[in-house]
CSV table of C-alpha atoms in Angstrom, one decimal:
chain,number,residue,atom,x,y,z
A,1,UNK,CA,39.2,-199.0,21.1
A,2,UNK,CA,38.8,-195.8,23.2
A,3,UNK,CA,36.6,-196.8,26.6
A,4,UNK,CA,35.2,-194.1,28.9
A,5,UNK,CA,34.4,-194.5,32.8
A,6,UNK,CA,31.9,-192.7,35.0
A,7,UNK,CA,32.3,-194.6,38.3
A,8,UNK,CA,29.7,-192.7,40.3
A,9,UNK,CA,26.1,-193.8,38.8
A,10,UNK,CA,24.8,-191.2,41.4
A,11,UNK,CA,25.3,-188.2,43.0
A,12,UNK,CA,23.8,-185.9,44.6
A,13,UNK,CA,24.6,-181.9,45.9
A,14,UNK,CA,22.6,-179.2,47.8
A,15,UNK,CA,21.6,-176.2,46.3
A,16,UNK,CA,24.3,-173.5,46.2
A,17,UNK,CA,27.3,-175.9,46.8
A,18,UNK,CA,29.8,-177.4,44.6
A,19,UNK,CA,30.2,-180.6,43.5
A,20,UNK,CA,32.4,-182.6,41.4
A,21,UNK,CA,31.4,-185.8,38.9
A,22,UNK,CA,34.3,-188.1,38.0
A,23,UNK,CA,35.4,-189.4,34.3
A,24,UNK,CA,38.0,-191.7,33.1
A,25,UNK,CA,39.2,-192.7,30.0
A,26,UNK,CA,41.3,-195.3,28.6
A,27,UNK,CA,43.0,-194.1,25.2
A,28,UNK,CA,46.2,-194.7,23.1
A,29,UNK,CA,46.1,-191.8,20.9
A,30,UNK,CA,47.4,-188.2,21.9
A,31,UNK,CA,45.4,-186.0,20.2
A,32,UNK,CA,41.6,-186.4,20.9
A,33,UNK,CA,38.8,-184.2,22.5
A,34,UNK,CA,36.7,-184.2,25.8
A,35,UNK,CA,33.2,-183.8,26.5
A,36,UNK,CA,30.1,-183.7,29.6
A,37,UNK,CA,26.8,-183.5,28.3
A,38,UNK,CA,23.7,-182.8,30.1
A,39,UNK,CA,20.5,-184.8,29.7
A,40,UNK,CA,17.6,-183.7,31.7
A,41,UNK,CA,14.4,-185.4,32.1
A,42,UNK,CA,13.2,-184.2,28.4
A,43,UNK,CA,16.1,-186.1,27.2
A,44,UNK,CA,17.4,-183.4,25.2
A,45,UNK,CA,21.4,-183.7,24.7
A,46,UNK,CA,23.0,-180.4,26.3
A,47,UNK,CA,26.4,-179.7,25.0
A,48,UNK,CA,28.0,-178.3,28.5
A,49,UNK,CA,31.8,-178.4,28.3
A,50,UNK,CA,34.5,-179.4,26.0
A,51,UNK,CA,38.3,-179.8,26.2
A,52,UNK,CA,41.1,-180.0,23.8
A,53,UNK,CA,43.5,-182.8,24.6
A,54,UNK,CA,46.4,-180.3,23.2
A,55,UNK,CA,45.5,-177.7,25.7
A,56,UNK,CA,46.7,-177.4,29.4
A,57,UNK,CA,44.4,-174.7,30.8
A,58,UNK,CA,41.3,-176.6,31.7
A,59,UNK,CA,38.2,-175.2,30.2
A,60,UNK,CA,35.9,-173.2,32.0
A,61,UNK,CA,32.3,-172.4,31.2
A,62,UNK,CA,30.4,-169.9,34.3
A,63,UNK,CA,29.7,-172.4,36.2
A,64,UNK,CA,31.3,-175.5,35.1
A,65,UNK,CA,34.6,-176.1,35.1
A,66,UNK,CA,37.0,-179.8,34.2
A,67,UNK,CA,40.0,-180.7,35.8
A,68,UNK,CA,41.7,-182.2,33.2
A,69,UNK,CA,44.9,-184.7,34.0
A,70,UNK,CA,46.4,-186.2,30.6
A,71,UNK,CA,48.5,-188.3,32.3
A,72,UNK,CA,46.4,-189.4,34.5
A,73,UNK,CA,43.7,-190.1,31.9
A,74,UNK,CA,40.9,-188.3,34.1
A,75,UNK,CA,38.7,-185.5,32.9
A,76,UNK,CA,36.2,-184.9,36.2
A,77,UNK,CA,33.3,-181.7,36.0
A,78,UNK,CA,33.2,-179.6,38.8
A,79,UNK,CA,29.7,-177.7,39.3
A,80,UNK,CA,29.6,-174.7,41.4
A,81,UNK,CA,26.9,-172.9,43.3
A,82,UNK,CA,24.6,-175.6,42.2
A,83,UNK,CA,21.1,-174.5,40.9
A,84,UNK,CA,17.8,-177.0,40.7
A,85,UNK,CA,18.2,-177.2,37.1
A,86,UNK,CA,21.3,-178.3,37.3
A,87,UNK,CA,19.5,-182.1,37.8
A,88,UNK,CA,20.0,-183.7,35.3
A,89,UNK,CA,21.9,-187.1,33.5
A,90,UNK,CA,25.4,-186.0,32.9
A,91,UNK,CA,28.1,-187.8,30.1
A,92,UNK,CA,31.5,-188.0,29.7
A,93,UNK,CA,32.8,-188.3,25.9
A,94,UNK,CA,35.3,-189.0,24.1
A,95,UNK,CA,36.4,-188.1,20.6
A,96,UNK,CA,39.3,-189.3,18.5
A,97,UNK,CA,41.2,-185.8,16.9
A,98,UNK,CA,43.0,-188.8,14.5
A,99,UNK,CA,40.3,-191.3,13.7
A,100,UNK,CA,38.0,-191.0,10.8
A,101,UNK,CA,33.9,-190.1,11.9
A,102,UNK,CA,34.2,-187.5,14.5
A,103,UNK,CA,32.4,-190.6,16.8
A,104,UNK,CA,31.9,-190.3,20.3
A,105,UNK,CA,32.5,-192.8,22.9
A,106,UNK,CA,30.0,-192.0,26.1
A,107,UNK,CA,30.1,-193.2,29.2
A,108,UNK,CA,27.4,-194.3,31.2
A,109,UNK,CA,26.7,-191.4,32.6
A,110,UNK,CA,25.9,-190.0,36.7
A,111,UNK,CA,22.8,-188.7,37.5
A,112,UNK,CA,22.5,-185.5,39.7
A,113,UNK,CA,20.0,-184.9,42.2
A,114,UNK,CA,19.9,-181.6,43.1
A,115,UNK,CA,18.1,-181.1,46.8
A,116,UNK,CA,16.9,-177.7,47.5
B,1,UNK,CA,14.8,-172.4,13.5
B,2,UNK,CA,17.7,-174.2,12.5
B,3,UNK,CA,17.8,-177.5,14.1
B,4,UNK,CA,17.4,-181.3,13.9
B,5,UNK,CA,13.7,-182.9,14.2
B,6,UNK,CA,12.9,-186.6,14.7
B,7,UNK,CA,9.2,-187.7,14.8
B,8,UNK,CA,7.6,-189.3,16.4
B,9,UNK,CA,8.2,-188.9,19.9
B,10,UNK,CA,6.9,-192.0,20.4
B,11,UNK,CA,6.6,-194.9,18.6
B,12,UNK,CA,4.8,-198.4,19.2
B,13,UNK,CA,5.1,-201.6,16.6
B,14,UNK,CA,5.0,-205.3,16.8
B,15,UNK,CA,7.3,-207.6,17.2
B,16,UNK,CA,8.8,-209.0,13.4
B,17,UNK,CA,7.8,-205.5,12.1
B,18,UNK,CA,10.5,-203.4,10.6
B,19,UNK,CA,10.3,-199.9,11.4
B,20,UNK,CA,11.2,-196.6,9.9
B,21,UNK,CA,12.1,-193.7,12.7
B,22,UNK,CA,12.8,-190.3,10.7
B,23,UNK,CA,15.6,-187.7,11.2
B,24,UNK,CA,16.1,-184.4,9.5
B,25,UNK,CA,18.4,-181.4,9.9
B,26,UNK,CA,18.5,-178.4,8.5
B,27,UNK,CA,21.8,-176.8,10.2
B,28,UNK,CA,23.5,-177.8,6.7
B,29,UNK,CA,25.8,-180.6,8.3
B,30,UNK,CA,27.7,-183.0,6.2
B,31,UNK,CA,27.6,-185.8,8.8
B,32,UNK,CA,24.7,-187.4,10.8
B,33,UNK,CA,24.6,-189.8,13.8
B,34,UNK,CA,22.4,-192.4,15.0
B,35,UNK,CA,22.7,-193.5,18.8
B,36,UNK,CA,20.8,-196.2,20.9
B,37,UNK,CA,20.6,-194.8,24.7
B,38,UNK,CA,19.8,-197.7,27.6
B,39,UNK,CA,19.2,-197.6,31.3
B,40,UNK,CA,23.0,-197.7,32.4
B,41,UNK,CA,24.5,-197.8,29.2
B,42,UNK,CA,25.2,-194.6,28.2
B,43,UNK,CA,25.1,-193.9,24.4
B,44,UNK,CA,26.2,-196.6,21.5
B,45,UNK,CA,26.7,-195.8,17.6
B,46,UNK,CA,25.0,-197.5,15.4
B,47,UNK,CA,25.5,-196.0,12.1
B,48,UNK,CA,26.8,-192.8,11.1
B,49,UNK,CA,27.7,-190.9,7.7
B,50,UNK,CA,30.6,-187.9,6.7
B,51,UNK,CA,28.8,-187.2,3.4
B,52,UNK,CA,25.4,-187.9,1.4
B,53,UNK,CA,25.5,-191.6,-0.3
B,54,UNK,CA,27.9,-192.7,2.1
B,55,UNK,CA,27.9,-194.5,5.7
B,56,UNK,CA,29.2,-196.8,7.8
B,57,UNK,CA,28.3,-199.3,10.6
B,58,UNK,CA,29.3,-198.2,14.2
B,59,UNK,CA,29.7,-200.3,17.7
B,60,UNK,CA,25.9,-201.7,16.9
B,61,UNK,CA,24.8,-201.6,13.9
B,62,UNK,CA,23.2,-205.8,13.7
B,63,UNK,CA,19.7,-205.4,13.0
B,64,UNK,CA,19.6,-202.3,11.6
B,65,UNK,CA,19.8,-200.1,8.4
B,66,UNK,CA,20.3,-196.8,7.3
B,67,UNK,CA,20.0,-194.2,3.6
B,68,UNK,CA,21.5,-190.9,3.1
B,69,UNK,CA,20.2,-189.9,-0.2
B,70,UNK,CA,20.2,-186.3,1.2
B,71,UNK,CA,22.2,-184.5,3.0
B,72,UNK,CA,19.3,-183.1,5.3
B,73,UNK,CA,17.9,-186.5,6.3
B,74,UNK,CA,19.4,-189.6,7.6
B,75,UNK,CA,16.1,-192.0,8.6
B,76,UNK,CA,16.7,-195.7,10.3
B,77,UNK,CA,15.0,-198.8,9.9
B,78,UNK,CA,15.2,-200.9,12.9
B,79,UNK,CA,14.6,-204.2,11.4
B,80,UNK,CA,12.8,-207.2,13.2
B,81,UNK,CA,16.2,-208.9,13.0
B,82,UNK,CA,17.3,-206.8,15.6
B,83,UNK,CA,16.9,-208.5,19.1
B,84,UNK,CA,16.2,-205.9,21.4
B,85,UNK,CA,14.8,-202.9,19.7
B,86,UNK,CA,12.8,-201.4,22.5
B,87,UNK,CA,15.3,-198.1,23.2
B,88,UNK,CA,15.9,-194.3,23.3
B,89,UNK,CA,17.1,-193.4,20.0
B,90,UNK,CA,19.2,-190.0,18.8
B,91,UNK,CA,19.9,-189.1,15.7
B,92,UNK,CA,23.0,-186.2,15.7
B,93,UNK,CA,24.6,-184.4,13.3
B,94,UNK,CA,28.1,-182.1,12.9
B,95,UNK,CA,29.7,-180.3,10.6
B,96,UNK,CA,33.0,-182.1,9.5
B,97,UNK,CA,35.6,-179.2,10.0
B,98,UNK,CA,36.1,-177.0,12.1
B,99,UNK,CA,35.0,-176.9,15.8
B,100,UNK,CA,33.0,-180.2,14.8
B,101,UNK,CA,30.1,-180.5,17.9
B,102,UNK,CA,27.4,-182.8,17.4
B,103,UNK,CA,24.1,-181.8,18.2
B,104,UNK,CA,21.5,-183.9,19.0
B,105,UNK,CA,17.6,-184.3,18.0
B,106,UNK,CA,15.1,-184.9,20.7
B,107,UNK,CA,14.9,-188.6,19.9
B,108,UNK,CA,12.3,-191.4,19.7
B,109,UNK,CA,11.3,-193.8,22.0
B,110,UNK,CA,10.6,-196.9,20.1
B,111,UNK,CA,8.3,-199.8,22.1
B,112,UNK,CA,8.3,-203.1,20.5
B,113,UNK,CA,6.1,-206.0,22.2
């Protein structure tokens, strides 16, 4: 069974710098999909990233950005010029590309405090 | 708006009752999700389905039950044989080809003394 680690339960960053929330995961398969979600304090899941195992450019989106190491098994969000809605509860996921259920597999997420 | 509901917001019962929370989408998704959120647990599946009349259990699924008899609605009964039922719930739904992103309802909060 796929695990997923956040090892940082929180963190926290000043407005208009950049900071970086770590993920790893433990996996046997080679084809499979990454997430971060974003839960703020309504508790509403925000999709915010997503990478493709297959792919070597790691994915970019404005502000957010993954540093994706397959090898390495790590898949860590980088956050720049951080804004005061960026606080939220952030998850790593995981998702088979071979298993049957499109599941995910969260982590335990990393809340970010955002200080102005 | 397209979108996935779940009602209530809130929801209060007794302990040994069974209870019913609702979830209904109407972004025409073959497959729907239910997941139990706790302080510093992250997420965990308890049941999900690909396709109406069919689903199966996930990582958590003791205690609990679940119907698809439509595509649009997927409700779950937490049963009073379920030990710890006081949670965040979510239901979720995807499409099944394709990019495949679930998206998630607002969820219920379920309070069982």
């Amino acid at each position: 069974a796929q695990t997923v680690t956040q090892s940082q339960p929180e963190m926290s960053v000043q407005e208009a710098e950049t900071v970086t929330l770590s993920c790893t995961y433990d996996t046997s398969e080679s084809d499979y999909y990454l997430f971060w979600y974003k839960q703020p304090p309504s508790r509403q899941m925000i999709l915010v990233i997503r990478q493709e195992a297959y792919k070597q450019q790691n994915a970019t989106e404005n502000r957010f950005s993954v540093n994706f190491q397959k090898a390495a098994k790590s898949f860590s969000l980088k956050i720049s010029d951080s804004q005061l809605g960026d606080a939220a509860m952030y998850f790593c996921a995981y998702r088979s590309a071979e298993e049957y259920g499109n599941k995910l597999v969260f982590g335990a997420g990393t809340i970010l405090r955002v200080k102005s | 708006d397209g979108g996935i509901t779940q009602s209530p917001k809130y929801l209060f019962r007794k302990e040994g009752q069974n209870v019913t929370l609702s979830c209904e989408q109407n972004l025409n998704h073959d497959a729907m999700y239910w997941y139990r959120q706790d302080p510093g647990q992250g997420l965990r599946l308890i049941y999900y389905s690909q396709i109406v009349n069919d689903f199966q259990k996930g990582d958590i699924a003791e205690g609990y039950s679940v119907s698809r008899e439509k595509k649009e609605s997927f409700p779950l009964t937490v049963t009073s044989a379920q030990k710890n039922p006081t949670a965040f719930y979510l239901c979720a739904s995807s499409s099944t080809w394709g990019r495949r992103e679930q998206y998630f309802g607002p969820g219920t909060r379920l309070t069982v003394t």
